[in-house]
Structure formats: structure tokens, C-alpha cells
Coordinates of C-alpha atoms in Angstrom, one line a residue:
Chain A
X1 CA 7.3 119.2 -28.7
X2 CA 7.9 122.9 -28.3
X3 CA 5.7 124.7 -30.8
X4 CA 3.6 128.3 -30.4
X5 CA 0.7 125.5 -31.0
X6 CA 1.4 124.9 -27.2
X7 CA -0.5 125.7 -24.6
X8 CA 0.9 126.7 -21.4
X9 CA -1.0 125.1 -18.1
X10 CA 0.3 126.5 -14.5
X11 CA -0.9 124.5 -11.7
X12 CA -3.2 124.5 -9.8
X13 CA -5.7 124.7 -12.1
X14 CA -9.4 125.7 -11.8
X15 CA -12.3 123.9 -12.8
X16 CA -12.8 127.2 -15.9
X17 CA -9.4 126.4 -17.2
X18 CA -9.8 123.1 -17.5
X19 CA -13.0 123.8 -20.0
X20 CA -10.8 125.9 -22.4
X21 CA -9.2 122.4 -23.2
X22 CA -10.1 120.5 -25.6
X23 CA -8.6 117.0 -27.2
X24 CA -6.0 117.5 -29.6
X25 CA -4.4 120.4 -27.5
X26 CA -0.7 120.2 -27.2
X27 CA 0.1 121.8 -23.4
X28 CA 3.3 122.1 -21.3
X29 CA 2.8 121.9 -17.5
X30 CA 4.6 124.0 -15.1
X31 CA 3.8 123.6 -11.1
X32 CA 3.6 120.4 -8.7
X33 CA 2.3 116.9 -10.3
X34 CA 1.7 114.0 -8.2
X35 CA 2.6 110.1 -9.4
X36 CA 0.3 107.5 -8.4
X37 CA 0.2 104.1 -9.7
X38 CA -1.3 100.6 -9.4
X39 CA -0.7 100.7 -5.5
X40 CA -1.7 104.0 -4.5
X41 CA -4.8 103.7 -6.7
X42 CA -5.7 100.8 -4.9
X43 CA -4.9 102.2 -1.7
X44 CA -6.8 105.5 -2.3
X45 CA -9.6 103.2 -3.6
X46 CA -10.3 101.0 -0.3
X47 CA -8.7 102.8 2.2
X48 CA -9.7 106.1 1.4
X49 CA -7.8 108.0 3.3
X50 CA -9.0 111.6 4.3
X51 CA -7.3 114.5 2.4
X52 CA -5.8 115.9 5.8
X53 CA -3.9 112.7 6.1
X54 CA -2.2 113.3 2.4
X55 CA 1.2 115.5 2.5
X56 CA -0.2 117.1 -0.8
X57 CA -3.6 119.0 -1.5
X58 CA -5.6 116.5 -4.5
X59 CA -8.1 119.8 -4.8
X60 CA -7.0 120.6 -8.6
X61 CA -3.6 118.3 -9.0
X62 CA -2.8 116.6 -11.4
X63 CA -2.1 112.5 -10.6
X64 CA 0.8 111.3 -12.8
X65 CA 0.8 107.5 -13.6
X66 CA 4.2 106.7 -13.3
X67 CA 6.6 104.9 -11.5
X68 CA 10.1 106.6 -11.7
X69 CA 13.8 105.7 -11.2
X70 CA 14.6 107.9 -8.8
X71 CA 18.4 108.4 -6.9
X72 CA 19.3 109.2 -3.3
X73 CA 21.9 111.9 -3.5
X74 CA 23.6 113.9 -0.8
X75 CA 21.0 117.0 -1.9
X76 CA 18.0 114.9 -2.0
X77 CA 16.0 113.1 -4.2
X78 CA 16.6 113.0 -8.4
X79 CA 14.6 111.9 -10.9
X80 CA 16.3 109.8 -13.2
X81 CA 14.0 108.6 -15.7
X82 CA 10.4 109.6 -15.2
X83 CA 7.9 108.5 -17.7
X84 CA 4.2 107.0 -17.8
X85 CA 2.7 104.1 -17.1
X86 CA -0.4 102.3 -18.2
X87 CA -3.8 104.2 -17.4
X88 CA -6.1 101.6 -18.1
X89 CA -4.9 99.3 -15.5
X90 CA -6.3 101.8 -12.7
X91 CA -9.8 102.8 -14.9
X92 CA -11.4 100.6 -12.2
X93 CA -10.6 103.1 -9.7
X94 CA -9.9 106.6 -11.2
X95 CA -13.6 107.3 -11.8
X96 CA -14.3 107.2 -7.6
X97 CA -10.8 109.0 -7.2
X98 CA -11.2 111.8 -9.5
X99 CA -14.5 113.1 -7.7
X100 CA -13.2 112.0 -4.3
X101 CA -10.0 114.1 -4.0
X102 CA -11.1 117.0 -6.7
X103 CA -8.0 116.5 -9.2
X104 CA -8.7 118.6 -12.4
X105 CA -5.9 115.8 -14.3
X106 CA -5.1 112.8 -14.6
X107 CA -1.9 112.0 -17.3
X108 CA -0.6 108.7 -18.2
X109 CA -0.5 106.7 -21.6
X110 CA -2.8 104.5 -23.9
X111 CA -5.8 106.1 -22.3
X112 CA -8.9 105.2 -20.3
X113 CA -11.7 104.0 -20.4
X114 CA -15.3 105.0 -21.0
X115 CA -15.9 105.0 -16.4
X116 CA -13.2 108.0 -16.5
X117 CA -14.1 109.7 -19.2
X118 CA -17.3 109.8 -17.8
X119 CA -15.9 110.6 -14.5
X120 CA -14.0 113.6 -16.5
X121 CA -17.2 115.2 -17.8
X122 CA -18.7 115.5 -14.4
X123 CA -16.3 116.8 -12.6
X124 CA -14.6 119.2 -15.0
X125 CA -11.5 117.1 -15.3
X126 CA -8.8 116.2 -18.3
X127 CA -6.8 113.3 -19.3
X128 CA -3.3 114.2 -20.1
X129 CA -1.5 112.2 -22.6
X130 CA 2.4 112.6 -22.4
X131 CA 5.5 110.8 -24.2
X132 CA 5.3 106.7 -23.2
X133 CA 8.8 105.8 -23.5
X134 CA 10.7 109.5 -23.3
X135 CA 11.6 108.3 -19.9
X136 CA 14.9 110.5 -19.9
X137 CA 13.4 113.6 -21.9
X138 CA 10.6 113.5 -19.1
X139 CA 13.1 113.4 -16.1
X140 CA 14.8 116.4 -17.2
X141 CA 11.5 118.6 -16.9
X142 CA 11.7 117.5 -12.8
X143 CA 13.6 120.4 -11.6
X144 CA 12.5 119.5 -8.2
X145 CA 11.0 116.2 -6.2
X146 CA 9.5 118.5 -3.7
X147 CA 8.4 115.3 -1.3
X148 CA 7.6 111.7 -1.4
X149 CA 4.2 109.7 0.7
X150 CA 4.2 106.0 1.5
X151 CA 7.7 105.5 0.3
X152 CA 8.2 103.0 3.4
X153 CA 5.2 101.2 2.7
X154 CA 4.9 101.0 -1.5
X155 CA 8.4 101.3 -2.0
X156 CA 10.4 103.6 -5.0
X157 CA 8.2 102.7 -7.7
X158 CA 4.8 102.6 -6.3
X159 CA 5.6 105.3 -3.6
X160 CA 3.3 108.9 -4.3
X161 CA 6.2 111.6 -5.5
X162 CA 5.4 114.7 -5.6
X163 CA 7.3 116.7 -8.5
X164 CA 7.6 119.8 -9.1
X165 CA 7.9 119.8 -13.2
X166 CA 8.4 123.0 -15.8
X167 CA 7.3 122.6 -19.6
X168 CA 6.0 119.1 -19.3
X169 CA 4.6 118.1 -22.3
X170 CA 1.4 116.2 -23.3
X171 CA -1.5 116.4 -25.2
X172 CA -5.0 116.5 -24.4
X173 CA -6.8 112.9 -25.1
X174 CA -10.0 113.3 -23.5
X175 CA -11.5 116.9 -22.2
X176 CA -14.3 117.7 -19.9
X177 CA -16.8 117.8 -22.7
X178 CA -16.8 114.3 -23.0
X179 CA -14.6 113.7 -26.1
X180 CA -12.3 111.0 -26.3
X181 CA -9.4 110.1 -29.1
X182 CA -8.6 107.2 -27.5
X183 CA -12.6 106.2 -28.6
X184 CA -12.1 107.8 -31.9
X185 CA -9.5 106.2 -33.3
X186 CA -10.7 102.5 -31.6
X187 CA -13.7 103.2 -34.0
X188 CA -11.8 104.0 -37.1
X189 CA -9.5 101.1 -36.6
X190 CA -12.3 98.4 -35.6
X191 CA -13.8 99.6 -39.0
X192 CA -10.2 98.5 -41.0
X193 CA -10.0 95.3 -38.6
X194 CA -13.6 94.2 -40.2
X195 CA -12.2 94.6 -43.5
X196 CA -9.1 92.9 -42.6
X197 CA -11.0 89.8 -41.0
X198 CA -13.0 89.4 -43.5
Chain B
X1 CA 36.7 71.4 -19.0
X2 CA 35.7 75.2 -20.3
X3 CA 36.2 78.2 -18.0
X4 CA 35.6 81.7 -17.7
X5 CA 37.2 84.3 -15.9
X6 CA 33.8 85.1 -13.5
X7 CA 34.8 88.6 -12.5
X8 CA 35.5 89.6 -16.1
X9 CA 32.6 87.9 -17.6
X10 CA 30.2 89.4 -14.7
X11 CA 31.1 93.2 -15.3
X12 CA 30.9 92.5 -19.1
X13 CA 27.3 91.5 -17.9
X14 CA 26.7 94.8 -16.1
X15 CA 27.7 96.4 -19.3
X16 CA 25.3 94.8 -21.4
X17 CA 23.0 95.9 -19.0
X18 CA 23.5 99.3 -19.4
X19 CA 23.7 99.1 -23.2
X20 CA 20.3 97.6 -23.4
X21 CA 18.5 100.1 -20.8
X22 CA 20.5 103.3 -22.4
X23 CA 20.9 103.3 -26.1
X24 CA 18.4 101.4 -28.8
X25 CA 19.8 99.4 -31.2
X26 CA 20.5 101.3 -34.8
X27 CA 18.0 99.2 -36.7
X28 CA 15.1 100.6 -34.3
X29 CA 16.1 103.9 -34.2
X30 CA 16.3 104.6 -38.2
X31 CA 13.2 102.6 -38.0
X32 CA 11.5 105.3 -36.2
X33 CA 13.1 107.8 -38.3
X34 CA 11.2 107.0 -41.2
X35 CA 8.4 106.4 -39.1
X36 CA 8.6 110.6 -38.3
X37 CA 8.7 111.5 -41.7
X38 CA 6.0 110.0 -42.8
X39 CA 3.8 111.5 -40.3
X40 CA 2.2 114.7 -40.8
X41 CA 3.6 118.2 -40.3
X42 CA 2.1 119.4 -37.1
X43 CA 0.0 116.3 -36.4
X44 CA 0.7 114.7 -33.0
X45 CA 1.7 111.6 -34.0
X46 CA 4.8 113.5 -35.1
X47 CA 5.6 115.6 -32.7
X48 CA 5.4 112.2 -30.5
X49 CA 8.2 110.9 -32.7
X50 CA 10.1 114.0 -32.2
X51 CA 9.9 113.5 -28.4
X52 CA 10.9 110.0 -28.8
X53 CA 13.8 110.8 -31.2
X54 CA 14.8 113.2 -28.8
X55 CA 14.9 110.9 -25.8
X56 CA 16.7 108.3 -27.5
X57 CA 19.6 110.9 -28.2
X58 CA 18.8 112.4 -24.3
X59 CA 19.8 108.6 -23.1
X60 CA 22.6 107.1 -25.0
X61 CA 24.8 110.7 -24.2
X62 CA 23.7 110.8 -20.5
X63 CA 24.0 107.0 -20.3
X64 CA 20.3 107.5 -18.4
X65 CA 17.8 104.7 -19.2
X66 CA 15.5 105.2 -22.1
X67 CA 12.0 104.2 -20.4
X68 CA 12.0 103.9 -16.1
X69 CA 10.2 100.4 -17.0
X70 CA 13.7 98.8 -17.3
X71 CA 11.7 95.8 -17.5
X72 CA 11.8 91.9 -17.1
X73 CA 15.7 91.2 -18.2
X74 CA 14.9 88.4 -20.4
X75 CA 18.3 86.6 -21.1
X76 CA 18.8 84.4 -24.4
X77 CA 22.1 82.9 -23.7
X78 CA 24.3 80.0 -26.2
X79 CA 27.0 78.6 -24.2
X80 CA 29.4 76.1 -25.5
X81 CA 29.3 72.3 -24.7
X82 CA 31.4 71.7 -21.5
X83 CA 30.5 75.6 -20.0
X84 CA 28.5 74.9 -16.7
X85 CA 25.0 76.5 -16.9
X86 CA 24.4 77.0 -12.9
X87 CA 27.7 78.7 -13.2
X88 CA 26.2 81.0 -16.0
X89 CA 22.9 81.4 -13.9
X90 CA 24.8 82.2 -11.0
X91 CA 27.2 85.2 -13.1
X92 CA 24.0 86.5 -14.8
X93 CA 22.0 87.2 -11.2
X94 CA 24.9 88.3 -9.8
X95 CA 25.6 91.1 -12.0
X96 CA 21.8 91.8 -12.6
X97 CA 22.1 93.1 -8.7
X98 CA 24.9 95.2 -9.7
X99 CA 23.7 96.9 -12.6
X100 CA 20.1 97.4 -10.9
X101 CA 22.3 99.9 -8.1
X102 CA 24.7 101.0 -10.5
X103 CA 23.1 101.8 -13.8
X104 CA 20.5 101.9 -12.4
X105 CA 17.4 100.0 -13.0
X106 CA 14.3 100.2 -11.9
X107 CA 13.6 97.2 -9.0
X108 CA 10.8 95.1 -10.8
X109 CA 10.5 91.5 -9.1
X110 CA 8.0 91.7 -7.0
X111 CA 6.8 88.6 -4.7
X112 CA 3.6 86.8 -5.8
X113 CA 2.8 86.2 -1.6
X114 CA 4.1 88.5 0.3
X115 CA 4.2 91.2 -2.4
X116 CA 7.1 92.8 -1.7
X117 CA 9.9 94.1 -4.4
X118 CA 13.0 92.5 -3.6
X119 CA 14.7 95.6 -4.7
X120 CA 17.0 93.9 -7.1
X121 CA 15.6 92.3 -10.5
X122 CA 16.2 89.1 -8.5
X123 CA 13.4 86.9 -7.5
X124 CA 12.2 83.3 -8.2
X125 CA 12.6 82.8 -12.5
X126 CA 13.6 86.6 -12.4
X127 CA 15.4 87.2 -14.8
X128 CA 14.0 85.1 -17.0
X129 CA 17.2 82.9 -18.5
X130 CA 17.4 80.6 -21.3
X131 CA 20.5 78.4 -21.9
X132 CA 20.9 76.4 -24.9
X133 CA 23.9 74.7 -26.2
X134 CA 26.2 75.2 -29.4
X135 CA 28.7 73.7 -31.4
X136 CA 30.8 76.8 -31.2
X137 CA 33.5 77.8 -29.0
X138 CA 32.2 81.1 -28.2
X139 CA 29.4 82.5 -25.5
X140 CA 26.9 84.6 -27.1
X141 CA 24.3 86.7 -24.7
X142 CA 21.6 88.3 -25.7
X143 CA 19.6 90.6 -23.3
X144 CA 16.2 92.0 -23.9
X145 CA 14.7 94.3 -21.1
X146 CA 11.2 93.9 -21.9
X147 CA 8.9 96.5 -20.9
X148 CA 5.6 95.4 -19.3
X149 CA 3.5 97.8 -20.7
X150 CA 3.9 96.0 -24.0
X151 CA 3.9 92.6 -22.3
X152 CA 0.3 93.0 -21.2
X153 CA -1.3 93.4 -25.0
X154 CA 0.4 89.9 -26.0
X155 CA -2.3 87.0 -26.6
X156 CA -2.0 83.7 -27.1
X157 CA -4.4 82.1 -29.7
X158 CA -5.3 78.2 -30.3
X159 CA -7.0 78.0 -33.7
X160 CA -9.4 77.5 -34.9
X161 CA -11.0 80.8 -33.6
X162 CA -15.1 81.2 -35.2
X163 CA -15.1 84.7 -34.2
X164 CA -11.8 85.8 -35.9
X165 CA -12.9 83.7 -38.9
X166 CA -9.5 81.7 -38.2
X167 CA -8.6 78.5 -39.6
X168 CA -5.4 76.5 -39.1
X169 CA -3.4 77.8 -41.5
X170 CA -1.4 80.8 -42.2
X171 CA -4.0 82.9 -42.8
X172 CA -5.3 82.4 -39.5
X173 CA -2.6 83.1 -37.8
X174 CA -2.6 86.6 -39.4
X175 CA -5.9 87.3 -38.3
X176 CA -4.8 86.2 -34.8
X177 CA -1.9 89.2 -35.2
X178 CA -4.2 91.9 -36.5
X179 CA -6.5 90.9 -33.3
X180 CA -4.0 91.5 -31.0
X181 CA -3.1 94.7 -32.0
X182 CA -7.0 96.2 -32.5
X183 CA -7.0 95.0 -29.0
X184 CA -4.0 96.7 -27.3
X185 CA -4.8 99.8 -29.3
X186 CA -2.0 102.5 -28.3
X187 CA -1.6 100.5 -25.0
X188 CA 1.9 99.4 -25.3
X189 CA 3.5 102.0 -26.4
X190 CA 3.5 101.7 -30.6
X191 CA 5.4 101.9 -32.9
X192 CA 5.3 98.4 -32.3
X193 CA 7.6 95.2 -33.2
X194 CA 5.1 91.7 -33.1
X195 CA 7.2 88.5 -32.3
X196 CA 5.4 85.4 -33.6
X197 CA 5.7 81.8 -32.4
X198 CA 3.8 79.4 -34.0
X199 CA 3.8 75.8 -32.9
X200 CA 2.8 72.6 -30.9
X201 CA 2.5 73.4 -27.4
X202 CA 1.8 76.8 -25.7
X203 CA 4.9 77.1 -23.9
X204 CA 7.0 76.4 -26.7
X205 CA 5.1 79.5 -28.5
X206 CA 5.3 81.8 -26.2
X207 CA 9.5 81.5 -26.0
X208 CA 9.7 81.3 -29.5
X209 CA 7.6 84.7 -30.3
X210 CA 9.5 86.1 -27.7
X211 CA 12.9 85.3 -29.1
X212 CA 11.2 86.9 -32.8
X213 CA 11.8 90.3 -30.3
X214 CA 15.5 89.9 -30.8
X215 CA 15.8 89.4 -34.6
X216 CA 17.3 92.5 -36.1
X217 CA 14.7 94.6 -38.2
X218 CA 16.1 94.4 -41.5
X219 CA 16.5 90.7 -41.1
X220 CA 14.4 88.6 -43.6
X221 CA 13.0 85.3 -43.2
X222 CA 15.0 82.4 -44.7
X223 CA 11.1 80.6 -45.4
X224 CA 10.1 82.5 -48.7
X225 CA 6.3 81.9 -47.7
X226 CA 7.3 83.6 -43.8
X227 CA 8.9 87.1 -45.1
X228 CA 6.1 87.8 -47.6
X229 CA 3.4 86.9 -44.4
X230 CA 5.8 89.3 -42.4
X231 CA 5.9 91.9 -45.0
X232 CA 1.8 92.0 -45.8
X233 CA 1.2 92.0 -41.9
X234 CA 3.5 94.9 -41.4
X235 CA 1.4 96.2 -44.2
X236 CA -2.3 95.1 -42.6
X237 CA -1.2 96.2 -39.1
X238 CA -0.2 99.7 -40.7
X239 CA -3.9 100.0 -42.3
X240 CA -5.3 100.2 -38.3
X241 CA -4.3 103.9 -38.1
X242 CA -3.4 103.7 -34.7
X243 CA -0.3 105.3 -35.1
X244 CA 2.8 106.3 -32.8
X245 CA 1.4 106.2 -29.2
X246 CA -1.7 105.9 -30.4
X247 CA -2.8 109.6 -31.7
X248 CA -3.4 108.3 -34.5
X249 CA -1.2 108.2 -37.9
X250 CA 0.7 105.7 -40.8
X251 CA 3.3 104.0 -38.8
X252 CA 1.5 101.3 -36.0
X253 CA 4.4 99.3 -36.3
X254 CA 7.6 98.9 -37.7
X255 CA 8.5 95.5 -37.4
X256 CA 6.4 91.7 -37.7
X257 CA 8.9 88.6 -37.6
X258 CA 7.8 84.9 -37.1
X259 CA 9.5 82.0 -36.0
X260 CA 7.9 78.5 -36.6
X261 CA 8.0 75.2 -34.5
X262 CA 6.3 71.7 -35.8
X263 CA 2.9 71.4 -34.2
X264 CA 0.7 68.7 -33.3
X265 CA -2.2 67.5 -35.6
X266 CA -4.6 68.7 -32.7
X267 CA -3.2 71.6 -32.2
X268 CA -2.5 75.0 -33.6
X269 CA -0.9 77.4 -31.1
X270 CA 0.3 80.8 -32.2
X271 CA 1.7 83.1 -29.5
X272 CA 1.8 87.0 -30.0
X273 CA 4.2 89.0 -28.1
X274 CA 4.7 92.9 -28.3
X275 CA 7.4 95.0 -28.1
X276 CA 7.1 98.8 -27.6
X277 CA 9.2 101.1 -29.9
X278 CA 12.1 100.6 -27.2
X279 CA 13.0 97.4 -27.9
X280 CA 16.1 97.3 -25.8
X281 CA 18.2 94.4 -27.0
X282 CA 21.9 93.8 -26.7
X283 CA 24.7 91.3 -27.3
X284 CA 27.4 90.0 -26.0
X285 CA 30.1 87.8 -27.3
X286 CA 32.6 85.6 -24.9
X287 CA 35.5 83.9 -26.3
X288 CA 35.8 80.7 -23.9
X289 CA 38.9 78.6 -23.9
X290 CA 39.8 75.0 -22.8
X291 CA 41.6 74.7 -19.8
X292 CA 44.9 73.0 -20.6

């Protein structure tokens, strides 16, 4: 996905950079990206936890749904196939989690839903779309797992990794100025599914 | 009395594993070939293709798995009469342990009470296994690794449906299809490939539109009236423009194939299950011979 179409994001970001995004931009990430999934959404959620109490600062990360294959070696933690999971199954909780913690992005697949994009718009936040399925491509942009909460607890997959990532890719599906594609294209096609019902 | 060397027949298992989870099959992948080039230059429904494409190459020469969702291992096994199916079973979970540590998998079985992962792809019905008998002498195994992501958007429909404008007929069930993917959007990963069941009870369906999943692509119905329905879907489902991942583009899937049951005169089930563009299937043949 390398092009000079690409824009270049270097975490942390600030809530001014996040502005100059807009949907339809192709970016490639370089700095430390959290995962979170089902568990720790929940988790974060009810329990909410204070930020002191997380091994990472939230205050402009980016969350990464995904939970990864990851192997034990004698020099520490590998990635071995890294790609994303499902947003919409944690849209119940992202909108709360996003203004809680102060991330700047969330990235995942398939999109969310109206509650985050909402969410987004208020807090000066993006939603990163990367590759669902380029598990292995994905893994070899980990250069690093820098450390790992709740593994114990949550276990590999639901565990929160933090990863330190260089040329990343994803594109921008819904900005900070309230645009969605995921929306977009759900209107276009319910428009051909009319026609097609009948 | 049949038998099988168990050692030999449980690594070949392991292997299969790490087929499915590490290289697509050929139909899929020059599938999504022609899926890329029909895409727009510089639009990002190709450049998500080019990822994909990419990956696909990244995993079959590092032996890595394609997706971390390894998924359900969802086994389709035909064993000759006389070939003891606990014995199968008890190969099949054996070697499912083995491949999650050494391919590895990702641990997926998680426990309905207690919650917990078991850390192995074993659990109770996990992997899902299927055992049917044949009048041939050979075992055949085939292994899908069904990712969950593309689980979730399946639906199963009982017709008639008012709001779909669905009767119980064909037609209907094509409307039921076209539903299913409006619904799941760019959810489950598309390119998609739709497995159909059609039939009497909902269980029944459900298996049967799952076993559509392992059909080859270029395979065509042997019912005249179900390969034009599979073509025009493929067709209808393409007209969505929800396109690879969902950004948008020609190709929403690449693959529609139906398999039909006899159905009650009160009922009308048809089952929908999705595959993402990994559809991870494999196969394995086992010659078995009679014990003198």
C-alpha cells in the first residue's frame, strides 16, 4: 500500500494533526499502538480503571482491535500474525472510552457505528481502517512488542499488547469532522438493495 | 475390520492444519486476482487487494498463518464403512492440540461458564466434526478454519419474509441472500464466498450452507436452474458496491454456491453462511486398508 498518496502519522499524535485527516486518506503509522478487544473494552467499560493503573499512557494512542498470535521466544515476545478484528462489536463501549482515556485513534475493520463516530467528532479523534485478513503482512510492521497488560487475566488474545509498529498501513474511514464511509457506502448500497427487492 | 496407522494419520492431520491456516487454495487466490484488476487505479479498494495479494504470498513462503483468527476448525470428514468414528474424533482432537502449539494457531474455544480459553482449539463440540460414511475405500478430510468475523453476518431465514417481499420459492431465497449481505456490509471481511443451504429443518440448513464453503470456485452446479441462481446472485450481490473490505468498489464477492435438501410443506428454511476472502480450506486423502 506504499504510494507518495500516503500519509505519514508518528505517534503520539495531537488533537491538530488529527484534523488534517480526512476519510479516504491512505496513512502509515510509525510509534507505539495498543490492541484492545472484546475483553478489555468491557473491562475499561465497567471497571474503569484509572489511567495511573494502565502500563501505557491512552492520552493520544491509538487502540488497535486485534487479537494476535503471538510467540514466546528466548528474546521476548513476537508477533506472528497481527491483524484486525471486528469494531462494531465494541461500538457499545468505544464512544465512553474514547473521551475517557483521550485516544486520538481507534483502527480496526468493517467500521463503527453512528455512537463513535459521534464520539470521534467531539473529541478530535479518527477511525483507522487497516487490511482485515493481511494478518502476516501486518505482523511484519511489529518490529517490537514493547509490553503486554492483563495477560494473566484475558489471556494471549484478549490480553492489551502494546506494539511498537513502523509503516502500518490503513486508511482513514471516519475523521473528526464527522464523515463516515462506512455510512456512505451503507446508503449507496441500501439504494441498489431496494431495487434488487423489489 | 479397517485400520489406520494413528501416529501417521495424526501428523498428516497437523499438516492439513497448517495448509489450511498458511496458504489459500488456488481457486481463491486467482479469484482475487481478477477481483484487483478490476478495481480502480489508485482507488482503495485496490490497494486493499494489493495488501491482501501480498499477504497471501507473505504466508504460504513463511509458512505464517494468513489471518490470527485461525478460526473454528470445522472438519468434513468421509470415512469408509468399518473405520471407527470415536477413533477418528479422537485422532482429529489430538492433532488439533498439536498444530495449535506448533503451527501455531490462535487458542479460540473459550468456555460458555467459566469463560476461560482452554488454550487449545479443544473444548466441548470444538472442533466442530462431521463424519459420514462412504462406499469407498479411501478417507477423505476436509478442513475449513472458519473465521468468526465472517461467521457473525450469516442469517438464517424461514420464508415467507413480508418485509423482504419473499415467497417460498427461489426467488425468495435470493432476496434472503442479497439481505444478508446489505446487512453485514464490509463486516466480514469481503470479497466474500456465500454458502447456501436450503431445506426442511434449520439445523439441516445451516451444515449444508456451510459445507457450500468448501466447493471449489469454479465448480458448477449439477441443477441447471441452481448455477444460473448462483451466477445472477454473484451478479446482484456485485451491484451493492460494497467492495473489497468494504471501501467501496466492483467485486463484493467472488463466489455464491447452493446446496439443496427436501423441505417440509410447512417449512422453507434457507441458511446463509459467509466466508471472508480467506477461505482456508484443505484436503486430505487416506488410503485405508483391511486388516488381513
Amino acid at each position: 500500500m506504499k504510494s507518495e498518496k500516503n500519509k505519514i502519522i508518528n505517534l503520539p499524535l495531537t488533537k491538530q494533526d488529527v484534523l488534517t485527516l480526512k476519510v479516504g486518506d491512505m496513512v502509515l503509522i510509525n510509534g507505539q499502538i495498543v490492541t484492545g478487544r472484546d475483553k478489555l473494552h468491557k473491562y475499561l467499560f465497567n471497571e474503569k480503571p484509572s489511567k495511573k493503573d494502565i502500563p501505557f499512557n491512552l492520552e493520544g494512542a491509538v487502540l488497535y482491535h486485534c487479537g494476535p498470535i503471538i510467540k514466546k521466544t528466548p528474546k521476548g515476545f513476537r508477533v506472528v500474525a497481527g491483524g484486525p478484528t471486528t469494531s462494531m462489536r465494541v461500538e457499545m463501549y468505544e464512544q465512553r472510552i474514547i473521551s475517557e482515556y483521550g485516544l486520538i485513534g481507534v483502527m480496526g475493520k468493517g467500521g463503527m457505528g453512528m455512537q463513535t463516530l459521534k464520539a470521534l467528532k467531539e473529541n478530535g479523534c479518527v477511525y483507522l481502517h487497516t487490511i482485515g485478513g493481511a494478518a502476516a503482512y501486518l505482523a511484519e510492521r511489529v518490529k517490537r512488542v514493547a509490553g503486554v497488560w492483563k495477560l494473566e487475566e484475558f489471556g494471549m488474545t484478549e490480553a492489551m499488547w502494546i506494539l511498537e509498529v513502523k509503516d502500518f498501513p490503513a486508511i482513514v474511514t471516519m475523521d473528526a469532522h464527522g464523515r463516515s464511509l462506512h455510512e456512505e457506502i451503507e446508503k449507496r448500497s441500501f439504494r441498489e438493495f431496494k431495487k434488487l427487492i423489489g | 475390520m479397517l485400520v489406520f496407522n494413528m501416529l501417521k494419520l495424526q501428523n498428516a492431520i497437523v499438516e492439513l492444519y497448517r495448509k489450511a491456516a498458511t496458504s489459500l487454495p488456488e481457486d481463491v487466490e486467482t479469484a482475487l486476482r481478477l477481483a484487483r484488476r478490476k478495481e480502480e487505479k489508485g482507488s482503495n479498494a485496490r490497494a486493499a487487494l494489493s495488501t491482501i495479494l501480498e499477504n497471501i504470498e507473505i504466508a504460504r513462503a513463511g509458512e505464517r498463518p494468513i489471518c490470527q483468527d485461525t478460526g473454528a476448525p470445522v472438519f468434513f470428514v468421509k470415512a469408509p464403512v468399518g473405520l471407527s468414528h470415536l477413533k477418528l474424533k479422537d485422532v482429529i482432537i489430538k492433532a488439533t492440540r498439536i498444530a495449535t502449539r506448533e503451527v501455531p494457531l490462535r487458542p479460540n474455544a473459550v468456555d460458555i461458564v467459566t469463560d476461560k480459553n482452554s488454550g487449545d482449539n479443544t473444548g466441548i463440540g470444538f472442533p466442530v466434526i462431521y463424519i459420514e460414511e462412504t462406499k469407498y475405500n479411501k478417507l477423505t478430510i476436509d478442513l475449513m478454519l472458519k473465521g468468526s468475523g465472517s461467521e457473525n453476518i450469516g442469517q438464517l431465514y424461514k420464508l415467507p419474509i413480508a418485509e423482504l417481499k419473499a415467497e417460498r420459492d427461489l426467488e425468495g431465497v435470493k432476496k434472503c441472500v442479497i439481505d444478508t449481505i446489505h446487512k453485514a456490509q464490509g463486516k466480514g471481511c469481503p470479497p466474500y464466498i456465500i454458502g447456501i443451504g436450503i431445506g426442511a429443518t434449520k439445523d439441516q440448513v445451516t451444515r449444508l450452507a456451510k459445507e457450500q464453503l468448501m466447493r471449489n470456485l469454479n465448480d458448477i452446479n449439477k441443477q441447471k436452474v441452481l448455477a444460473q441462481l448462483e451466477k445472477r446472485l454473484l451478479n446482484d450481490i456485485n451491484k451493492l458496491g460494497i467492495g473489497p473490505l468494504g471501501f467501496g468498489g466492483k467485486t463484493t464477492a467472488v463466489g455464491v454456491k447452493i446446496g439443496i435438501n427436501h423441505r417440509h410443506p410447512a417449512s422453507y428454511f434457507v441458511d446463509v453462511s459467509v466466508s471472508c476472502w480467506a477461505d482456508r480450506r484443505a484436503r486430505l486423502i487416506w488410503e485405508v486398508k483391511s486388516e488381513e
